[in-house]
Amino acid sequence: MSRRHTLHYAGTPAKVASRGQRVSRHYAGRVAIDLHTHSTASDGTESPAVVVQRAVEAGVTTVALTDHDTTLGWDEAADAAREHGIRLVRGIEVSCSRRGKSIHLLAYLPDPDDAELVDELARARDSRDTRLDRMVALMAADGIPVTVESVRAEVEDGATAGRPHIADALVTAGVIEHRDEAFARWLGIGSPYYVAHYAPDPVRAIGLVRAAGGVPVVAHPWSGTRGRVVGDALVEELADAGLAGLEVHHRDHTPDAVRHLTALARSLGLLATGSSDYHGEGKLNRLGENTTSAAVLEAIEGLATGSVVVEP
Ligand code: AMP
Ligand code: ZN
Ligand code: FE
Ligand code: FE
């Protein structure tokens, strides 16, 4: 974007210092850019403001809030980012589906008021609600102590409901100790209780995100443990459809996956990002454990026309 923005991550100590002590204290001349986090606007365990605060504490200097299928947390995160003096990239992790396979698409800096995108996200969220009720009914019928009310109680008003909220209800009830256990026992894709929800095909989602001025990046393409491997042919198809990047550096990727995806991104002219996919206490992922280069963020900002990075 503008020259002013590049000042924020050019990384020379003098420029960093000029941003003011509050921020420079946390990154000692370095930048840490984490472009994938979740709050209570979806299935993270901390409010948007707390996610931003934790990012500061972790030494992250630019953070993206990318809740599943919603922009609900954007305003609170923006206020917190201004207050704490870090940059905020407003994003969404858009659920997509292709032949029963779940694909996650990070959308950076789209217009949050774009009617078509708003409608599509609402449709996915509605379907997530029905689907959660069906999963809970199947589980309850099998004697697992969970009710729709107990699960609803775990979801903030207006937030995107997901399987982690079923897990949270079981944790609250003392049935299990951590979300992980619920996924291993009942919530995984191979489980008899698993029910899919509506989600757009990724080609359609990429079109919607681009039309809303956003920058689409496939999240954790080789997150194989969750049956979500996005193969090379699909990545190529998505690149032709307007995909801008791949999330290469992610906890779910082995070193081999990182090598493969780095080469694939390079060969297709896609940006390569890295991020934590932080979910608060809901997952082990720690803020800043994977990061994106300043040059790649600058490229993302250059492509975006839907909204801008919130500056401190
Ligand atoms: P859903 O959006 O309902 O399909 O649920 C998927 C979400 O569950 C993703 O955002 C994951 O981060 C989360 N998830 C998947 N596996 C686990 C796990 N083993 N422990 C905690 N969270 C998980
Ligand atoms: Zn999640
Ligand atoms: Fe994801
Ligand atoms: Fe995520």
Short mmCIF file of C-alpha atoms and ligand atoms in Angstrom, two decimals:
data_model
loop_
_atom_site.label_atom_id
_atom_site.label_comp_id
_atom_site.label_asym_id
_atom_site.label_seq_id
_atom_site.Cartn_x
_atom_site.Cartn_y
_atom_site.Cartn_z
CA MET A 1 0.00 0.00 0.00
CA SER A 2 1.34 3.41 0.86
CA ARG A 3 4.89 4.19 1.82
CA ARG A 4 3.64 4.92 5.30
CA HIS A 5 2.78 1.27 5.76
CA THR A 6 6.17 0.00 4.74
CA LEU A 7 7.68 2.07 7.54
CA HIS A 8 5.95 -0.23 9.95
CA TYR A 9 7.84 -3.30 8.99
CA ALA A 10 10.93 -2.15 7.20
CA GLY A 11 12.70 -3.33 10.31
CA THR A 12 15.51 -0.85 10.72
CA PRO A 13 15.83 -0.05 14.41
CA ALA A 14 15.43 3.68 13.83
CA LYS A 15 12.13 3.25 12.06
CA VAL A 16 10.88 0.81 14.62
CA ALA A 17 11.77 3.13 17.44
CA SER A 18 9.88 5.93 15.77
CA ARG A 19 6.66 4.00 16.24
CA GLY A 20 6.79 4.61 19.96
CA GLN A 21 7.99 2.64 22.91
CA ARG A 22 4.89 0.60 23.49
CA VAL A 23 5.40 -1.43 20.39
CA SER A 24 9.16 -1.39 20.02
CA ARG A 25 9.52 -2.89 23.48
CA HIS A 26 7.83 -5.99 22.19
CA TYR A 27 9.75 -6.63 19.08
CA ALA A 28 13.23 -5.33 19.52
CA GLY A 29 13.65 -4.38 15.88
CA ARG A 30 11.95 -7.45 14.47
CA VAL A 31 8.51 -7.91 13.05
CA ALA A 32 6.31 -10.88 13.79
CA ILE A 33 3.32 -11.14 11.51
CA ASP A 34 0.70 -13.73 12.44
CA LEU A 35 -2.18 -13.83 9.97
CA HIS A 36 -4.52 -16.52 11.32
CA THR A 37 -6.27 -16.41 14.71
CA HIS A 38 -9.68 -17.16 16.18
CA SER A 39 -11.72 -15.50 18.91
CA THR A 40 -15.06 -16.10 20.61
CA ALA A 41 -16.64 -14.68 17.45
CA SER A 42 -16.16 -18.29 16.31
CA ASP A 43 -14.41 -21.15 18.11
CA GLY A 44 -11.53 -19.40 19.85
CA THR A 45 -11.75 -19.21 23.64
CA GLU A 46 -10.79 -15.54 24.06
CA SER A 47 -12.60 -12.36 23.04
CA PRO A 48 -11.23 -10.43 20.05
CA ALA A 49 -9.75 -7.81 22.41
CA VAL A 50 -7.98 -10.47 24.45
CA VAL A 51 -6.59 -12.15 21.31
CA VAL A 52 -5.06 -8.81 20.34
CA GLN A 53 -3.69 -8.33 23.84
CA ARG A 54 -2.17 -11.83 23.79
CA ALA A 55 -0.64 -11.08 20.41
CA VAL A 56 1.10 -8.05 21.87
CA GLU A 57 2.34 -10.13 24.80
CA ALA A 58 3.67 -12.74 22.37
CA GLY A 59 5.66 -10.09 20.52
CA VAL A 60 3.43 -10.16 17.46
CA THR A 61 3.44 -6.79 15.70
CA THR A 62 0.77 -7.48 13.08
CA VAL A 63 -2.07 -9.86 13.78
CA ALA A 64 -4.98 -10.99 11.65
CA LEU A 65 -8.29 -11.99 13.19
CA THR A 66 -9.76 -14.68 10.94
CA ASP A 67 -12.81 -16.14 12.60
CA HIS A 68 -14.75 -18.84 10.78
CA ASP A 69 -17.39 -17.43 8.42
CA THR A 70 -17.83 -14.10 10.22
CA THR A 71 -16.58 -10.55 10.62
CA LEU A 72 -18.31 -10.24 14.01
CA GLY A 73 -15.08 -9.69 15.93
CA TRP A 74 -13.55 -7.07 13.62
CA ASP A 75 -14.63 -3.90 15.43
CA GLU A 76 -13.65 -5.04 18.89
CA ALA A 77 -10.29 -6.26 17.57
CA ALA A 78 -9.73 -2.94 15.77
CA ASP A 79 -10.33 -0.94 18.96
CA ALA A 80 -7.95 -3.21 20.85
CA ALA A 81 -5.28 -2.97 18.16
CA ARG A 82 -5.38 0.83 18.28
CA GLU A 83 -5.24 0.74 22.05
CA HIS A 84 -2.32 -1.67 22.19
CA GLY A 85 -0.43 -0.14 19.27
CA ILE A 86 -0.27 -3.08 16.88
CA ARG A 87 -1.49 -3.53 13.34
CA LEU A 88 -4.64 -5.53 12.67
CA VAL A 89 -5.41 -7.33 9.42
CA ARG A 90 -9.11 -7.98 9.25
CA GLY A 91 -9.91 -11.37 7.80
CA ILE A 92 -12.26 -14.32 7.67
CA GLU A 93 -11.61 -18.06 7.45
CA VAL A 94 -14.24 -19.06 4.92
CA SER A 95 -15.46 -22.66 5.11
CA CYS A 96 -15.51 -24.34 1.71
CA SER A 97 -16.35 -27.81 0.56
CA ARG A 98 -15.53 -29.90 -2.50
CA ARG A 99 -16.96 -33.41 -2.76
CA GLY A 100 -17.37 -33.78 0.98
CA LYS A 101 -13.87 -32.52 1.69
CA SER A 102 -13.55 -29.49 3.91
CA ILE A 103 -11.28 -26.71 2.63
CA HIS A 104 -10.57 -23.51 4.54
CA LEU A 105 -9.99 -20.27 2.69
CA LEU A 106 -8.48 -17.28 4.46
CA ALA A 107 -9.88 -14.03 3.09
CA TYR A 108 -7.84 -10.95 3.95
CA LEU A 109 -9.20 -7.40 3.93
CA PRO A 110 -12.51 -7.97 2.11
CA ASP A 111 -15.31 -5.43 2.23
CA PRO A 112 -17.38 -6.63 5.23
CA ASP A 113 -20.52 -5.13 3.69
CA ASP A 114 -20.29 -6.86 0.33
CA ALA A 115 -23.83 -8.24 -0.04
CA GLU A 116 -22.96 -11.49 -1.80
CA LEU A 117 -20.18 -12.37 0.59
CA VAL A 118 -22.33 -11.45 3.60
CA ASP A 119 -25.15 -13.68 2.30
CA GLU A 120 -22.88 -16.62 1.67
CA LEU A 121 -21.34 -16.40 5.13
CA ALA A 122 -24.79 -16.19 6.72
CA ARG A 123 -25.86 -19.27 4.80
CA ALA A 124 -22.87 -21.22 6.07
CA ARG A 125 -23.45 -20.06 9.66
CA ASP A 126 -27.15 -21.04 9.50
CA SER A 127 -26.22 -24.46 8.20
CA ARG A 128 -23.62 -24.81 10.95
CA ASP A 129 -26.38 -24.22 13.54
CA THR A 130 -28.65 -26.93 12.12
CA ARG A 131 -25.76 -29.29 11.72
CA LEU A 132 -24.63 -28.81 15.31
CA ASP A 133 -28.13 -29.59 16.56
CA ARG A 134 -28.15 -32.78 14.50
CA MET A 135 -24.76 -33.88 15.80
CA VAL A 136 -25.86 -33.23 19.37
CA ALA A 137 -29.10 -35.18 18.83
CA LEU A 138 -27.15 -38.16 17.47
CA MET A 139 -24.72 -38.05 20.36
CA ALA A 140 -27.43 -37.65 23.00
CA ALA A 141 -29.39 -40.56 21.51
CA ASP A 142 -26.31 -42.67 22.08
CA GLY A 143 -26.11 -41.69 25.74
CA ILE A 144 -23.39 -39.06 25.52
CA PRO A 145 -24.36 -36.42 28.10
CA VAL A 146 -24.79 -33.38 25.89
CA THR A 147 -27.79 -31.20 25.08
CA VAL A 148 -28.48 -28.48 22.54
CA GLU A 149 -28.87 -25.99 25.41
CA SER A 150 -25.52 -26.91 26.95
CA VAL A 151 -23.81 -26.47 23.57
CA ARG A 152 -25.61 -23.17 22.84
CA ALA A 153 -24.40 -21.88 26.19
CA GLU A 154 -20.83 -22.20 24.88
CA VAL A 155 -21.48 -20.01 21.81
CA GLU A 156 -21.36 -16.22 22.15
CA ASP A 157 -24.35 -14.31 20.77
CA GLY A 158 -24.11 -14.13 17.00
CA ALA A 159 -20.89 -16.15 16.87
CA THR A 160 -20.20 -18.95 14.40
CA ALA A 161 -20.99 -22.32 15.99
CA GLY A 162 -18.66 -25.26 15.45
CA ARG A 163 -17.75 -28.68 16.72
CA PRO A 164 -15.41 -27.18 19.33
CA HIS A 165 -18.49 -25.83 21.10
CA ILE A 166 -19.82 -29.37 21.52
CA ALA A 167 -16.45 -30.25 22.99
CA ASP A 168 -16.65 -27.24 25.31
CA ALA A 169 -20.07 -28.34 26.61
CA LEU A 170 -18.57 -31.74 27.45
CA VAL A 171 -15.64 -30.06 29.20
CA THR A 172 -18.01 -27.83 31.19
CA ALA A 173 -20.03 -30.90 32.18
CA GLY A 174 -16.85 -32.58 33.38
CA VAL A 175 -17.14 -35.44 30.89
CA ILE A 176 -13.73 -34.73 29.35
CA GLU A 177 -10.81 -32.45 30.14
CA HIS A 178 -9.94 -30.94 26.78
CA ARG A 179 -11.45 -30.29 23.36
CA ASP A 180 -8.97 -32.70 21.83
CA GLU A 181 -10.57 -35.66 23.57
CA ALA A 182 -13.99 -34.90 22.12
CA PHE A 183 -12.52 -34.71 18.63
CA ALA A 184 -10.70 -38.01 19.09
CA ARG A 185 -13.75 -39.81 20.46
CA TRP A 186 -16.82 -38.28 18.84
CA LEU A 187 -16.35 -35.26 16.62
CA GLY A 188 -13.89 -36.31 13.92
CA ILE A 189 -14.82 -36.62 10.26
CA GLY A 190 -14.91 -40.43 10.46
CA SER A 191 -17.22 -40.45 13.48
CA PRO A 192 -20.82 -41.72 13.17
CA TYR A 193 -21.89 -38.44 14.80
CA TYR A 194 -20.19 -36.27 12.22
CA VAL A 195 -22.55 -34.18 10.11
CA ALA A 196 -21.33 -31.86 7.38
CA HIS A 197 -22.65 -28.33 6.91
CA TYR A 198 -23.25 -26.24 3.83
CA ALA A 199 -20.17 -24.52 2.50
CA PRO A 200 -19.47 -23.08 -0.95
CA ASP A 201 -17.15 -24.68 -3.45
CA PRO A 202 -13.72 -23.03 -3.14
CA VAL A 203 -13.86 -21.67 -6.69
CA ARG A 204 -17.08 -19.87 -5.85
CA ALA A 205 -15.67 -18.64 -2.55
CA ILE A 206 -12.55 -17.28 -4.24
CA GLY A 207 -14.78 -15.40 -6.70
CA LEU A 208 -16.84 -13.93 -3.86
CA VAL A 209 -13.79 -12.91 -1.85
CA ARG A 210 -12.12 -11.29 -4.86
CA ALA A 211 -15.34 -9.50 -5.82
CA ALA A 212 -15.44 -8.14 -2.25
CA GLY A 213 -11.90 -6.81 -2.69
CA GLY A 214 -10.38 -9.49 -0.46
CA VAL A 215 -7.26 -11.59 -0.87
CA PRO A 216 -7.87 -15.36 -0.79
CA VAL A 217 -5.27 -17.73 0.68
CA VAL A 218 -5.83 -21.46 1.22
CA ALA A 219 -5.44 -22.24 4.94
CA HIS A 220 -3.33 -25.25 5.99
CA PRO A 221 -3.62 -27.06 2.64
CA TRP A 222 -1.89 -30.19 3.92
CA SER A 223 -3.55 -30.46 7.28
CA GLY A 224 -3.81 -34.19 6.61
CA THR A 225 -4.72 -35.23 10.14
CA ARG A 226 -8.11 -33.70 9.59
CA GLY A 227 -8.71 -35.23 6.18
CA ARG A 228 -8.18 -31.92 4.50
CA VAL A 229 -5.37 -32.42 2.06
CA VAL A 230 -5.71 -29.98 -0.79
CA GLY A 231 -3.88 -31.65 -3.68
CA ASP A 232 -1.74 -29.95 -6.32
CA ALA A 233 -4.37 -30.23 -9.05
CA LEU A 234 -6.92 -28.43 -6.90
CA VAL A 235 -4.40 -25.75 -5.92
CA GLU A 236 -3.71 -25.22 -9.62
CA GLU A 237 -7.43 -24.95 -10.35
CA LEU A 238 -7.85 -22.47 -7.50
CA ALA A 239 -4.86 -20.45 -8.70
CA ASP A 240 -6.59 -20.12 -12.09
CA ALA A 241 -9.74 -19.01 -10.24
CA GLY A 242 -7.93 -16.12 -8.53
CA LEU A 243 -6.28 -17.64 -5.48
CA ALA A 244 -3.54 -15.36 -4.15
CA GLY A 245 -1.63 -17.57 -1.75
CA LEU A 246 -1.06 -20.70 0.29
CA GLU A 247 -0.62 -20.91 4.04
CA VAL A 248 2.64 -22.85 3.90
CA HIS A 249 3.95 -22.52 7.43
CA HIS A 250 1.42 -24.03 9.83
CA ARG A 251 1.66 -26.40 12.76
CA ASP A 252 -0.20 -29.12 10.89
CA HIS A 253 2.43 -29.25 8.13
CA THR A 254 5.42 -31.58 8.27
CA PRO A 255 8.78 -30.32 6.96
CA ASP A 256 8.07 -32.29 3.76
CA ALA A 257 4.72 -30.55 3.37
CA VAL A 258 6.37 -27.16 3.87
CA ARG A 259 8.99 -27.96 1.20
CA HIS A 260 6.37 -29.20 -1.21
CA LEU A 261 4.00 -26.29 -0.69
CA THR A 262 6.83 -23.74 -0.90
CA ALA A 263 7.80 -25.12 -4.31
CA LEU A 264 4.18 -25.34 -5.43
CA ALA A 265 3.49 -21.74 -4.43
CA ARG A 266 6.59 -20.58 -6.25
CA SER A 267 5.73 -22.48 -9.42
CA LEU A 268 2.19 -21.07 -9.51
CA GLY A 269 3.16 -17.53 -8.54
CA LEU A 270 1.27 -17.74 -5.25
CA LEU A 271 2.22 -15.96 -2.03
CA ALA A 272 3.42 -18.18 0.82
CA THR A 273 2.17 -17.25 4.26
CA GLY A 274 2.71 -18.72 7.72
CA SER A 275 0.57 -18.34 10.83
CA SER A 276 -0.39 -19.85 14.14
CA ASP A 277 -4.13 -20.60 13.77
CA TYR A 278 -4.42 -19.60 17.42
CA HIS A 279 -7.63 -20.69 19.21
CA GLY A 280 -6.80 -19.50 22.75
CA GLU A 281 -6.94 -22.44 25.13
CA GLY A 282 -8.86 -24.49 22.59
CA LYS A 283 -5.73 -25.74 20.83
CA LEU A 284 -2.01 -25.97 21.48
CA ASN A 285 -1.21 -23.47 18.70
CA ARG A 286 0.66 -20.47 20.17
CA LEU A 287 0.60 -16.95 18.75
CA GLY A 288 3.59 -16.19 16.57
CA GLU A 289 4.71 -19.82 16.32
CA ASN A 290 4.56 -19.43 12.54
CA THR A 291 4.78 -16.10 10.80
CA THR A 292 4.51 -14.35 7.46
CA SER A 293 7.23 -12.16 5.93
CA ALA A 294 6.77 -8.41 5.72
CA ALA A 295 7.13 -8.60 1.93
CA VAL A 296 4.28 -11.10 1.64
CA LEU A 297 2.03 -9.02 3.87
CA GLU A 298 2.85 -5.99 1.76
CA ALA A 299 1.83 -7.93 -1.34
CA ILE A 300 -1.45 -8.93 0.31
CA GLU A 301 -2.14 -5.30 1.23
CA GLY A 302 -1.34 -4.28 -2.32
CA LEU A 303 -3.92 -6.70 -3.71
CA ALA A 304 -6.67 -5.79 -1.24
CA THR A 305 -9.31 -3.22 -2.15
CA GLY A 306 -12.09 -4.19 0.29
CA SER A 307 -10.69 -2.82 3.54
CA VAL A 308 -7.40 -1.65 4.98
CA VAL A 309 -5.09 -2.71 7.75
CA VAL A 310 -5.95 -1.01 11.05
CA GLU A 311 -2.96 1.08 12.05
CA PRO A 312 -2.09 1.80 15.66
P1 AMP B 1 -16.07 -27.13 12.43
O1 AMP B 1 -15.80 -25.70 12.06
O2 AMP B 1 -17.30 -27.31 13.20
O3 AMP B 1 -15.98 -28.08 11.26
O4 AMP B 1 -14.88 -27.54 13.42
C1 AMP B 1 -13.57 -27.40 12.96
C2 AMP B 1 -12.76 -26.66 13.99
O5 AMP B 1 -12.43 -27.54 15.03
C3 AMP B 1 -11.44 -26.14 13.41
O6 AMP B 1 -11.39 -24.75 13.52
C4 AMP B 1 -10.38 -26.73 14.22
O7 AMP B 1 -9.46 -25.77 14.66
C5 AMP B 1 -11.08 -27.35 15.41
N1 AMP B 1 -10.48 -28.64 15.71
C6 AMP B 1 -10.29 -29.67 14.87
N2 AMP B 1 -9.69 -30.70 15.50
C7 AMP B 1 -9.49 -30.29 16.79
C8 AMP B 1 -8.91 -30.89 17.93
N3 AMP B 1 -8.42 -32.13 17.89
N4 AMP B 1 -8.87 -30.17 19.08
C9 AMP B 1 -9.38 -28.93 19.12
N5 AMP B 1 -9.93 -28.31 18.08
C10 AMP B 1 -9.99 -28.97 16.92
ZN ZN B 2 -11.44 -23.09 14.39
FE FE B 3 -8.90 -23.98 9.48
FE FE B 4 -8.35 -21.57 11.65
#
